[in-house]
Amino acid sequence: MKVNGFVHPAQRDPRRLLSDHLRHDLGLTGTHVGCEHGVCGCCTVLFDGAPVRSCLMLAVQAEGHEVSTVEGLAVLGAPLHPVQQAFHECHGLQCGFCTPGFVMSVVGLLAQHPNPTREQIEEGISGNLCRCTGYASIRRAVQRASELSQQTPSPLRGEGWGKGR
Amino acid sequence: MKPPPFEYHSPSTVEEACALLGSLEDAKVLAGGQSLVPLLNFRLARPSHLVDINRIPGLDAIYERDGGVAVQALARQAGVEDSELVARVCPLLTAAVRLVAHRVIRNRGTVCGSLAHADPASELPAVLLALGGHVIARSARGDRVIEAGTFFRGVFETALEPDELLVEAWFPASPGPFAILEESRRHGDFALAGVVRAADRLALFGVAPTPVLADPADPARGLRPSGDLEATPEFRLHLVRTLTDRAFAA
């Protein structure tokens, strides 16, 4: 499977969840695990460009596919991805536990709706739980991310994004 | 978190999948996994075998058939949500699929999976019932058409035999007035109660072990919904009456 552009050897244990594979086998601990039954959203990653819950997939299912995690959005030292930059500017996080999941969901949301309405923003982040911010600053961050994305084209925005597959 | 032990199978054709289902004891089909994997993670489900159908090519079509829309086993809910064909022929299905969890879940979850899982509070089984649609179950023995009215048997129970794969669901067109209304504690949660109107037909969900057809003039008659921390039986009956009034007011 390809993760953030790099090919990794296959995981052979079918019981390994994709979330655990990313964290424990590949050391990509930016993908967080919270509820592990698809409710909290903090394990959200991109699977062939569309956001999915990595705790609800087996690692073997990702074989031959492309996975993007929060680590793949910006290389160390390089400018942040527009969505990360917007969360930073708008204080879209406090403790930060839910943030990687929010960021990946918002990357998917903006691929589907580059200029989201307030309803689309609320619908787009409704599958992620945050216990600190009260969501108002996250909503502002999504609006800001939309502005920033249109100024800086992201290399991760390509064909097929946000489409169900 | 680690699911309980299972043997993993990844067939590349429907025939192969059906042969596996016909020969294996205690096998579950894995499609979108948005209901099954949580059950595995919590070890509420402990199947001996998982038959993952995701690598079967050509099983994700959404197409027009017999004046309705056919949705194949691997068509994701997000794909159905975005489908112009579905919006044109069966806008009730478009409206309903938008109420299923969240977009990120719908990117992976399948319409046929929702039907086969048969959660009593799920929207799509009630839509299939209200429209009078059917599913096609395939096995090594052949294809079997199962009408919505006989498909849902109980909580998480359907008329599917252990060796059968639900390969396609068919939703008749919804040309007349339609509505799907539900009440849940939070957006995207399972409904406490919900109603589906398709012209003059009414189906209810979340208030019985299966979706049920009801009389729009007296929708709560004979219903005995369960009570839990989120809603009492009386509140669910109230929701059924109120939502039905709203669905038929338009």
Tab-separated table of C-alpha atoms in Angstrom:
chain	number	residue	atom	x	y	z
A	1	MET	CA	0.000	0.000	0.000
A	2	LYS	CA	1.065	3.537	-0.697
A	3	VAL	CA	1.015	5.874	2.293
A	4	ASN	CA	1.724	9.572	1.706
A	5	GLY	CA	3.361	8.671	-1.576
A	6	PHE	CA	5.665	5.940	-0.219
A	7	VAL	CA	5.156	2.249	-0.885
A	8	HIS	CA	5.110	0.123	2.268
A	9	PRO	CA	5.266	-3.658	2.608
A	10	ALA	CA	1.945	-5.430	2.953
A	11	GLN	CA	0.438	-6.127	6.351
A	12	ARG	CA	-0.320	-9.839	6.486
A	13	ASP	CA	-2.409	-10.047	9.650
A	14	PRO	CA	-6.036	-9.546	8.562
A	15	ARG	CA	-7.018	-8.581	12.112
A	16	ARG	CA	-4.861	-5.445	11.976
A	17	LEU	CA	-7.025	-2.345	11.622
A	18	LEU	CA	-5.766	0.291	9.198
A	19	SER	CA	-5.576	2.796	12.080
A	20	ASP	CA	-3.364	0.461	14.135
A	21	HIS	CA	-1.273	-0.402	11.095
A	22	LEU	CA	-0.549	3.274	10.417
A	23	ARG	CA	0.329	3.966	14.044
A	24	HIS	CA	2.088	0.825	15.209
A	25	ASP	CA	3.619	-0.665	12.061
A	26	LEU	CA	4.429	2.507	10.119
A	27	GLY	CA	4.973	4.847	13.078
A	28	LEU	CA	2.544	7.424	11.688
A	29	THR	CA	1.023	8.430	15.012
A	30	GLY	CA	-0.581	11.576	13.600
A	31	THR	CA	-3.668	9.459	12.942
A	32	HIS	CA	-5.340	9.300	16.336
A	33	VAL	CA	-7.683	6.655	17.651
A	34	GLY	CA	-10.535	7.562	19.958
A	35	CYS	CA	-13.745	5.574	19.953
A	36	GLU	CA	-12.682	2.881	17.462
A	37	HIS	CA	-16.218	2.423	16.230
A	38	GLY	CA	-16.500	5.219	13.705
A	39	VAL	CA	-18.199	7.861	15.839
A	40	CYS	CA	-15.493	10.325	16.925
A	41	GLY	CA	-13.751	10.860	13.584
A	42	CYS	CA	-10.225	11.400	14.886
A	43	CYS	CA	-8.803	8.468	12.864
A	44	THR	CA	-10.007	9.937	9.546
A	45	VAL	CA	-7.553	9.478	6.659
A	46	LEU	CA	-7.866	9.768	2.896
A	47	PHE	CA	-8.371	6.481	1.065
A	48	ASP	CA	-7.786	6.957	-2.665
A	49	GLY	CA	-8.508	10.629	-2.049
A	50	ALA	CA	-11.762	10.334	-0.105
A	51	PRO	CA	-11.913	10.675	3.692
A	52	VAL	CA	-12.716	7.428	5.533
A	53	ARG	CA	-12.471	6.093	9.072
A	54	SER	CA	-9.238	4.135	9.360
A	55	CYS	CA	-10.582	2.306	12.449
A	56	LEU	CA	-13.328	0.787	10.299
A	57	MET	CA	-11.020	-0.694	7.687
A	58	LEU	CA	-8.663	-3.614	7.821
A	59	ALA	CA	-5.100	-2.856	6.770
A	60	VAL	CA	-5.242	-5.683	4.206
A	61	GLN	CA	-8.092	-3.856	2.489
A	62	ALA	CA	-5.799	-0.915	1.740
A	63	GLU	CA	-3.324	-3.101	-0.147
A	64	GLY	CA	-2.892	-1.685	-3.649
A	65	HIS	CA	-4.548	1.591	-2.645
A	66	GLU	CA	-3.342	5.042	-1.642
A	67	VAL	CA	-3.691	6.320	1.884
A	68	SER	CA	-2.949	9.890	2.959
A	69	THR	CA	-2.520	10.810	6.614
A	70	VAL	CA	-2.041	14.171	8.276
A	71	GLU	CA	1.735	13.644	8.050
A	72	GLY	CA	1.450	13.721	4.273
A	73	LEU	CA	-0.103	17.189	4.102
A	74	ALA	CA	3.095	19.146	4.677
A	75	VAL	CA	6.714	18.100	4.924
A	76	LEU	CA	8.681	19.162	7.960
A	77	GLY	CA	9.992	22.696	7.473
A	78	ALA	CA	7.768	23.398	4.459
A	79	PRO	CA	4.725	25.693	4.657
A	80	LEU	CA	1.672	24.130	6.240
A	81	HIS	CA	-1.160	22.774	4.131
A	82	PRO	CA	-3.882	25.467	3.740
A	83	VAL	CA	-6.200	23.543	6.061
A	84	GLN	CA	-3.512	23.230	8.734
A	85	GLN	CA	-2.607	26.910	8.316
A	86	ALA	CA	-6.259	27.897	8.712
A	87	PHE	CA	-6.692	25.835	11.898
A	88	HIS	CA	-3.540	27.507	13.232
A	89	GLU	CA	-4.718	31.029	12.355
A	90	CYS	CA	-8.286	30.615	13.588
A	91	HIS	CA	-7.476	28.694	16.787
A	92	GLY	CA	-9.378	25.709	15.412
A	93	LEU	CA	-7.874	23.508	18.099
A	94	GLN	CA	-7.138	23.454	21.784
A	95	CYS	CA	-5.892	20.090	23.052
A	96	GLY	CA	-5.363	18.906	19.479
A	97	PHE	CA	-6.464	15.307	19.929
A	98	CYS	CA	-9.299	15.540	17.398
A	99	THR	CA	-7.403	17.842	15.035
A	100	PRO	CA	-5.830	15.360	12.587
A	101	GLY	CA	-9.264	13.871	11.954
A	102	PHE	CA	-10.846	17.283	11.502
A	103	VAL	CA	-8.081	18.359	9.147
A	104	MET	CA	-8.437	15.265	6.952
A	105	SER	CA	-12.253	15.550	6.905
A	106	VAL	CA	-11.972	19.225	5.916
A	107	VAL	CA	-9.473	18.428	3.144
A	108	GLY	CA	-12.133	16.036	1.790
A	109	LEU	CA	-14.921	18.563	2.309
A	110	LEU	CA	-13.098	21.307	0.402
A	111	ALA	CA	-12.332	18.924	-2.446
A	112	GLN	CA	-16.068	18.291	-2.730
A	113	HIS	CA	-17.158	21.895	-2.040
A	114	PRO	CA	-14.325	24.411	-2.633
A	115	ASN	CA	-16.613	27.269	-1.488
A	116	PRO	CA	-18.736	25.582	1.164
A	117	THR	CA	-21.858	27.240	2.542
A	118	ARG	CA	-22.370	27.385	6.290
A	119	GLU	CA	-24.664	24.340	6.042
A	120	GLN	CA	-22.088	22.414	4.013
A	121	ILE	CA	-19.415	23.268	6.572
A	122	GLU	CA	-21.586	22.115	9.455
A	123	GLU	CA	-22.555	18.951	7.610
A	124	GLY	CA	-18.908	18.384	6.645
A	125	ILE	CA	-17.562	18.548	10.195
A	126	SER	CA	-20.575	16.941	11.873
A	127	GLY	CA	-18.894	13.529	11.838
A	128	ASN	CA	-15.988	14.704	14.003
A	129	LEU	CA	-16.204	15.267	17.732
A	130	CYS	CA	-14.300	18.042	19.513
A	131	ARG	CA	-14.662	18.449	23.273
A	132	CYS	CA	-12.668	21.706	23.620
A	133	THR	CA	-13.473	24.340	21.054
A	134	GLY	CA	-17.249	24.360	20.849
A	135	TYR	CA	-16.803	24.182	17.042
A	136	ALA	CA	-17.186	27.934	16.373
A	137	SER	CA	-13.469	28.408	15.738
A	138	ILE	CA	-13.351	25.207	13.685
A	139	ARG	CA	-16.148	26.526	11.496
A	140	ARG	CA	-14.150	29.748	11.016
A	141	ALA	CA	-11.066	27.687	10.214
A	142	VAL	CA	-12.922	25.862	7.438
A	143	GLN	CA	-13.970	29.175	5.904
A	144	ARG	CA	-10.392	30.416	6.110
A	145	ALA	CA	-9.086	27.154	4.666
A	146	SER	CA	-11.394	27.619	1.714
A	147	GLU	CA	-9.904	31.081	1.065
A	148	LEU	CA	-6.342	29.861	1.513
A	149	SER	CA	-6.857	26.806	-0.710
A	150	GLN	CA	-7.885	29.006	-3.577
A	151	GLN	CA	-4.757	31.137	-3.182
A	152	THR	CA	-2.406	28.139	-2.870
A	153	PRO	CA	-3.253	25.134	-4.993
A	154	SER	CA	-2.492	22.058	-2.938
A	155	PRO	CA	-0.649	19.169	-4.563
A	156	LEU	CA	-3.071	16.808	-2.831
A	157	ARG	CA	-6.094	18.201	-4.611
A	158	GLY	CA	-6.591	16.112	-7.675
A	159	GLU	CA	-9.157	14.274	-9.655
A	160	GLY	CA	-11.504	11.969	-7.827
A	161	TRP	CA	-11.347	13.806	-4.540
A	162	GLY	CA	-14.343	13.577	-2.326
A	163	LYS	CA	-16.011	11.111	-4.635
A	164	GLY	CA	-17.336	8.056	-2.919
A	165	ARG	CA	-15.513	4.872	-3.749
B	1	MET	CA	-8.319	-2.512	19.160
B	2	LYS	CA	-8.269	-5.915	17.595
B	3	PRO	CA	-11.205	-7.790	16.092
B	4	PRO	CA	-11.686	-11.406	17.219
B	5	PRO	CA	-9.891	-14.068	15.157
B	6	PHE	CA	-11.355	-14.772	11.743
B	7	GLU	CA	-10.174	-16.213	8.490
B	8	TYR	CA	-10.034	-13.581	5.759
B	9	HIS	CA	-11.164	-14.269	2.192
B	10	SER	CA	-10.967	-11.835	-0.671
B	11	PRO	CA	-12.715	-13.310	-3.713
B	12	SER	CA	-12.319	-11.606	-7.083
B	13	THR	CA	-15.598	-12.705	-8.640
B	14	VAL	CA	-19.195	-12.973	-7.452
B	15	GLU	CA	-19.128	-16.695	-8.272
B	16	GLU	CA	-16.101	-17.163	-6.066
B	17	ALA	CA	-17.775	-15.196	-3.265
B	18	CYS	CA	-20.922	-17.328	-3.544
B	19	ALA	CA	-18.853	-20.540	-3.553
B	20	LEU	CA	-17.147	-19.374	-0.341
B	21	LEU	CA	-20.450	-18.454	1.311
B	22	GLY	CA	-21.851	-21.830	0.288
B	23	SER	CA	-18.973	-23.839	1.711
B	24	LEU	CA	-17.872	-21.935	4.819
B	25	GLU	CA	-19.480	-22.246	8.218
B	26	ASP	CA	-20.328	-18.991	9.972
B	27	ALA	CA	-19.156	-16.519	7.317
B	28	LYS	CA	-20.024	-12.809	7.139
B	29	VAL	CA	-19.849	-10.627	4.049
B	30	LEU	CA	-17.679	-7.533	4.423
B	31	ALA	CA	-18.737	-4.697	2.093
B	32	GLY	CA	-18.401	-1.118	3.413
B	33	GLY	CA	-17.757	-2.363	6.925
B	34	GLN	CA	-19.263	0.699	8.590
B	35	SER	CA	-21.563	-1.464	10.734
B	36	LEU	CA	-19.734	-4.786	10.722
B	37	VAL	CA	-16.276	-3.525	11.721
B	38	PRO	CA	-17.567	-1.675	14.833
B	39	LEU	CA	-19.283	-4.933	15.836
B	40	LEU	CA	-16.007	-6.783	15.300
B	41	ASN	CA	-14.016	-4.150	17.198
B	42	PHE	CA	-16.332	-4.511	20.175
B	43	ARG	CA	-16.392	-8.286	19.655
B	44	LEU	CA	-20.161	-8.255	19.516
B	45	ALA	CA	-19.789	-10.195	16.266
B	46	ARG	CA	-17.379	-13.140	16.082
B	47	PRO	CA	-17.728	-14.669	12.634
B	48	SER	CA	-15.295	-17.472	11.789
B	49	HIS	CA	-14.831	-16.177	8.242
B	50	LEU	CA	-14.978	-12.775	6.586
B	51	VAL	CA	-15.709	-12.717	2.866
B	52	ASP	CA	-14.489	-9.298	1.700
B	53	ILE	CA	-16.244	-8.468	-1.579
B	54	ASN	CA	-14.412	-5.168	-2.123
B	55	ARG	CA	-12.015	-6.607	-4.699
B	56	ILE	CA	-14.771	-7.849	-6.998
B	57	PRO	CA	-14.693	-5.590	-10.060
B	58	GLY	CA	-17.860	-4.371	-11.762
B	59	LEU	CA	-20.108	-4.710	-8.723
B	60	ASP	CA	-20.570	-1.007	-8.008
B	61	ALA	CA	-22.984	0.073	-10.739
B	62	ILE	CA	-25.973	2.337	-10.229
B	63	TYR	CA	-28.257	2.001	-13.249
B	64	GLU	CA	-31.808	2.462	-14.464
B	65	ARG	CA	-33.868	-0.707	-14.601
B	66	ASP	CA	-37.608	-1.387	-14.988
B	67	GLY	CA	-38.534	2.216	-14.280
B	68	GLY	CA	-36.471	2.393	-11.129
B	69	VAL	CA	-32.897	2.467	-9.923
B	70	ALA	CA	-30.754	-0.609	-9.374
B	71	VAL	CA	-27.906	-0.262	-6.900
B	72	GLN	CA	-25.259	-2.974	-6.881
B	73	ALA	CA	-23.562	-4.389	-3.812
B	74	LEU	CA	-20.458	-2.201	-3.849
B	75	ALA	CA	-22.105	1.122	-4.774
B	76	ARG	CA	-21.115	3.413	-1.926
B	77	GLN	CA	-23.725	5.557	-0.231
B	78	ALA	CA	-21.756	8.680	-1.243
B	79	GLY	CA	-21.918	7.568	-4.875
B	80	VAL	CA	-25.687	7.132	-4.628
B	81	GLU	CA	-25.932	10.532	-2.900
B	82	ASP	CA	-24.087	12.198	-5.806
B	83	SER	CA	-25.776	10.202	-8.583
B	84	GLU	CA	-27.724	12.362	-11.028
B	85	LEU	CA	-29.629	9.279	-12.145
B	86	VAL	CA	-30.831	8.580	-8.608
B	87	ALA	CA	-31.739	12.254	-8.099
B	88	ARG	CA	-33.815	12.174	-11.285
B	89	VAL	CA	-35.505	8.792	-10.995
B	90	CYS	CA	-35.720	8.242	-7.254
B	91	PRO	CA	-35.135	11.524	-5.387
B	92	LEU	CA	-36.507	9.898	-2.233
B	93	LEU	CA	-33.416	7.675	-2.171
B	94	THR	CA	-31.160	10.723	-2.570
B	95	ALA	CA	-32.905	12.419	0.346
B	96	ALA	CA	-32.715	9.276	2.469
B	97	VAL	CA	-29.060	8.485	1.888
B	98	ARG	CA	-28.111	11.993	3.064
B	99	LEU	CA	-29.519	11.074	6.468
B	100	VAL	CA	-27.263	8.028	6.797
B	101	ALA	CA	-24.534	8.857	9.338
B	102	HIS	CA	-21.952	11.306	7.931
B	103	ARG	CA	-20.306	11.827	4.569
B	104	VAL	CA	-17.071	10.183	5.714
B	105	ILE	CA	-19.053	7.064	6.657
B	106	ARG	CA	-20.993	7.220	3.384
B	107	ASN	CA	-17.734	7.304	1.407
B	108	ARG	CA	-17.273	3.702	2.462
B	109	GLY	CA	-20.709	2.410	3.476
B	110	THR	CA	-22.908	0.719	0.884
B	111	VAL	CA	-26.653	0.860	0.266
B	112	CYS	CA	-26.900	-2.923	-0.061
B	113	GLY	CA	-24.921	-3.317	3.157
B	114	SER	CA	-27.445	-1.165	5.029
B	115	LEU	CA	-30.235	-3.394	3.716
B	116	ALA	CA	-28.469	-6.656	4.581
B	117	HIS	CA	-27.521	-5.358	8.040
B	118	ALA	CA	-31.213	-4.519	8.689
B	119	ASP	CA	-30.818	-2.206	11.649
B	120	PRO	CA	-34.362	-1.353	12.788
B	121	ALA	CA	-33.462	2.357	13.023
B	122	SER	CA	-31.872	2.486	9.584
B	123	GLU	CA	-33.389	4.686	6.876
B	124	LEU	CA	-32.730	2.660	3.719
B	125	PRO	CA	-34.711	-0.488	4.626
B	126	ALA	CA	-37.752	1.717	5.288
B	127	VAL	CA	-37.278	3.448	1.932
B	128	LEU	CA	-37.130	0.077	0.133
B	129	LEU	CA	-40.311	-0.980	1.939
B	130	ALA	CA	-42.203	2.275	1.308
B	131	LEU	CA	-41.381	2.119	-2.405
B	132	GLY	CA	-42.098	-1.596	-2.701
B	133	GLY	CA	-38.651	-2.434	-4.052
B	134	HIS	CA	-36.760	-5.683	-3.959
B	135	VAL	CA	-33.295	-7.161	-3.583
B	136	ILE	CA	-31.559	-9.845	-5.630
B	137	ALA	CA	-29.844	-12.579	-3.645
B	138	ARG	CA	-27.314	-14.693	-5.502
B	139	SER	CA	-25.921	-18.071	-4.541
B	140	ALA	CA	-24.494	-21.101	-6.294
B	141	ARG	CA	-28.152	-22.171	-6.575
B	142	GLY	CA	-29.000	-19.132	-8.700
B	143	ASP	CA	-30.663	-15.744	-8.309
B	144	ARG	CA	-33.610	-15.074	-6.066
B	145	VAL	CA	-35.711	-11.895	-6.037
B	146	ILE	CA	-36.891	-11.012	-2.546
B	147	GLU	CA	-39.574	-8.343	-2.169
B	148	ALA	CA	-38.999	-5.708	0.496
B	149	GLY	CA	-42.159	-6.803	2.286
B	150	THR	CA	-40.726	-10.245	3.026
B	151	PHE	CA	-37.020	-9.370	3.235
B	152	PHE	CA	-36.863	-7.838	6.715
B	153	ARG	CA	-37.518	-10.491	9.341
B	154	GLY	CA	-36.378	-9.021	12.653
B	155	VAL	CA	-33.691	-7.026	14.407
B	156	PHE	CA	-30.590	-7.487	12.179
B	157	GLU	CA	-32.430	-10.397	10.517
B	158	THR	CA	-33.296	-10.782	6.849
B	159	ALA	CA	-34.530	-13.485	4.513
B	160	LEU	CA	-30.986	-13.971	3.153
B	161	GLU	CA	-29.725	-17.538	3.443
B	162	PRO	CA	-26.148	-18.083	4.717
B	163	ASP	CA	-24.958	-18.955	1.201
B	164	GLU	CA	-26.540	-15.911	-0.439
B	165	LEU	CA	-24.941	-12.613	-1.403
B	166	LEU	CA	-27.127	-9.534	-1.802
B	167	VAL	CA	-25.882	-8.430	-5.224
B	168	GLU	CA	-28.390	-5.719	-6.065
B	169	ALA	CA	-31.210	-3.637	-4.643
B	170	TRP	CA	-33.943	-2.160	-6.811
B	171	PHE	CA	-35.767	1.010	-5.831
B	172	PRO	CA	-38.853	1.902	-7.887
B	173	ALA	CA	-39.119	5.493	-9.112
B	174	SER	CA	-40.575	7.986	-6.658
B	175	PRO	CA	-42.507	10.314	-8.979
B	176	GLY	CA	-45.242	11.386	-6.552
B	177	PRO	CA	-44.928	13.396	-3.365
B	178	PHE	CA	-42.320	11.933	-1.049
B	179	ALA	CA	-40.665	12.717	2.256
B	180	ILE	CA	-38.312	11.169	4.752
B	181	LEU	CA	-38.358	12.703	8.204
B	182	GLU	CA	-36.601	11.517	11.324
B	183	GLU	CA	-35.687	12.702	14.774
B	184	SER	CA	-32.327	11.942	16.332
B	185	ARG	CA	-30.402	13.284	19.301
B	186	ARG	CA	-27.529	14.514	17.143
B	187	HIS	CA	-27.168	14.996	13.405
B	188	GLY	CA	-26.093	11.696	11.860
B	189	ASP	CA	-27.110	9.549	14.815
B	190	PHE	CA	-29.518	6.673	14.448
B	191	ALA	CA	-33.100	7.896	14.429
B	192	LEU	CA	-35.277	7.658	17.532
B	193	ALA	CA	-38.126	7.326	15.063
B	194	GLY	CA	-38.603	8.117	11.413
B	195	VAL	CA	-41.190	8.074	8.643
B	196	VAL	CA	-40.935	7.590	4.893
B	197	ARG	CA	-43.688	8.757	2.587
B	198	ALA	CA	-43.808	7.515	-1.001
B	199	ALA	CA	-46.991	8.931	-2.583
B	200	ASP	CA	-49.765	7.495	-0.393
B	201	ARG	CA	-47.620	4.795	1.219
B	202	LEU	CA	-46.049	5.218	4.635
B	203	ALA	CA	-43.224	3.231	6.203
B	204	LEU	CA	-41.886	3.723	9.720
B	205	PHE	CA	-38.446	3.000	11.141
B	206	GLY	CA	-36.959	2.923	14.606
B	207	VAL	CA	-40.243	1.855	16.204
B	208	ALA	CA	-40.403	-1.908	15.592
B	209	PRO	CA	-37.951	-4.802	15.037
B	210	THR	CA	-38.183	-4.143	11.287
B	211	PRO	CA	-39.391	-1.232	9.172
B	212	VAL	CA	-43.203	-1.427	8.979
B	213	LEU	CA	-45.908	-0.122	6.674
B	214	ALA	CA	-48.547	1.975	8.395
B	215	ASP	CA	-51.827	3.742	7.730
B	216	PRO	CA	-51.150	7.463	7.219
B	217	ALA	CA	-54.466	8.261	8.922
B	218	ASP	CA	-53.527	6.344	12.075
B	219	PRO	CA	-49.800	5.590	11.887
B	220	ALA	CA	-49.268	4.576	15.519
B	221	ARG	CA	-52.004	1.915	15.553
B	222	GLY	CA	-50.740	-1.418	16.870
B	223	LEU	CA	-47.202	-0.115	17.399
B	224	ARG	CA	-45.328	-1.067	20.541
B	225	PRO	CA	-41.967	0.664	20.282
B	226	SER	CA	-39.306	-0.008	22.872
B	227	GLY	CA	-38.059	2.537	25.351
B	228	ASP	CA	-34.459	3.324	26.189
B	229	LEU	CA	-32.335	6.090	27.671
B	230	GLU	CA	-32.923	8.284	24.642
B	231	ALA	CA	-36.684	7.978	24.185
B	232	THR	CA	-39.672	6.453	25.951
B	233	PRO	CA	-42.180	4.370	23.951
B	234	GLU	CA	-44.725	7.199	24.321
B	235	PHE	CA	-42.272	9.723	22.892
B	236	ARG	CA	-41.575	7.463	19.917
B	237	LEU	CA	-45.329	7.160	19.248
B	238	HIS	CA	-45.616	10.930	19.479
B	239	LEU	CA	-42.794	11.293	16.941
B	240	VAL	CA	-44.476	8.844	14.563
B	241	ARG	CA	-47.739	10.838	14.624
B	242	THR	CA	-46.064	14.230	14.332
B	243	LEU	CA	-43.624	13.249	11.591
B	244	THR	CA	-46.405	11.518	9.628
B	245	ASP	CA	-48.532	14.684	9.818
B	246	ARG	CA	-45.616	16.706	8.515
B	247	ALA	CA	-44.787	14.200	5.759
B	248	PHE	CA	-48.352	14.282	4.466
B	249	ALA	CA	-48.889	18.026	4.973
B	250	ALA	CA	-46.975	18.950	1.842
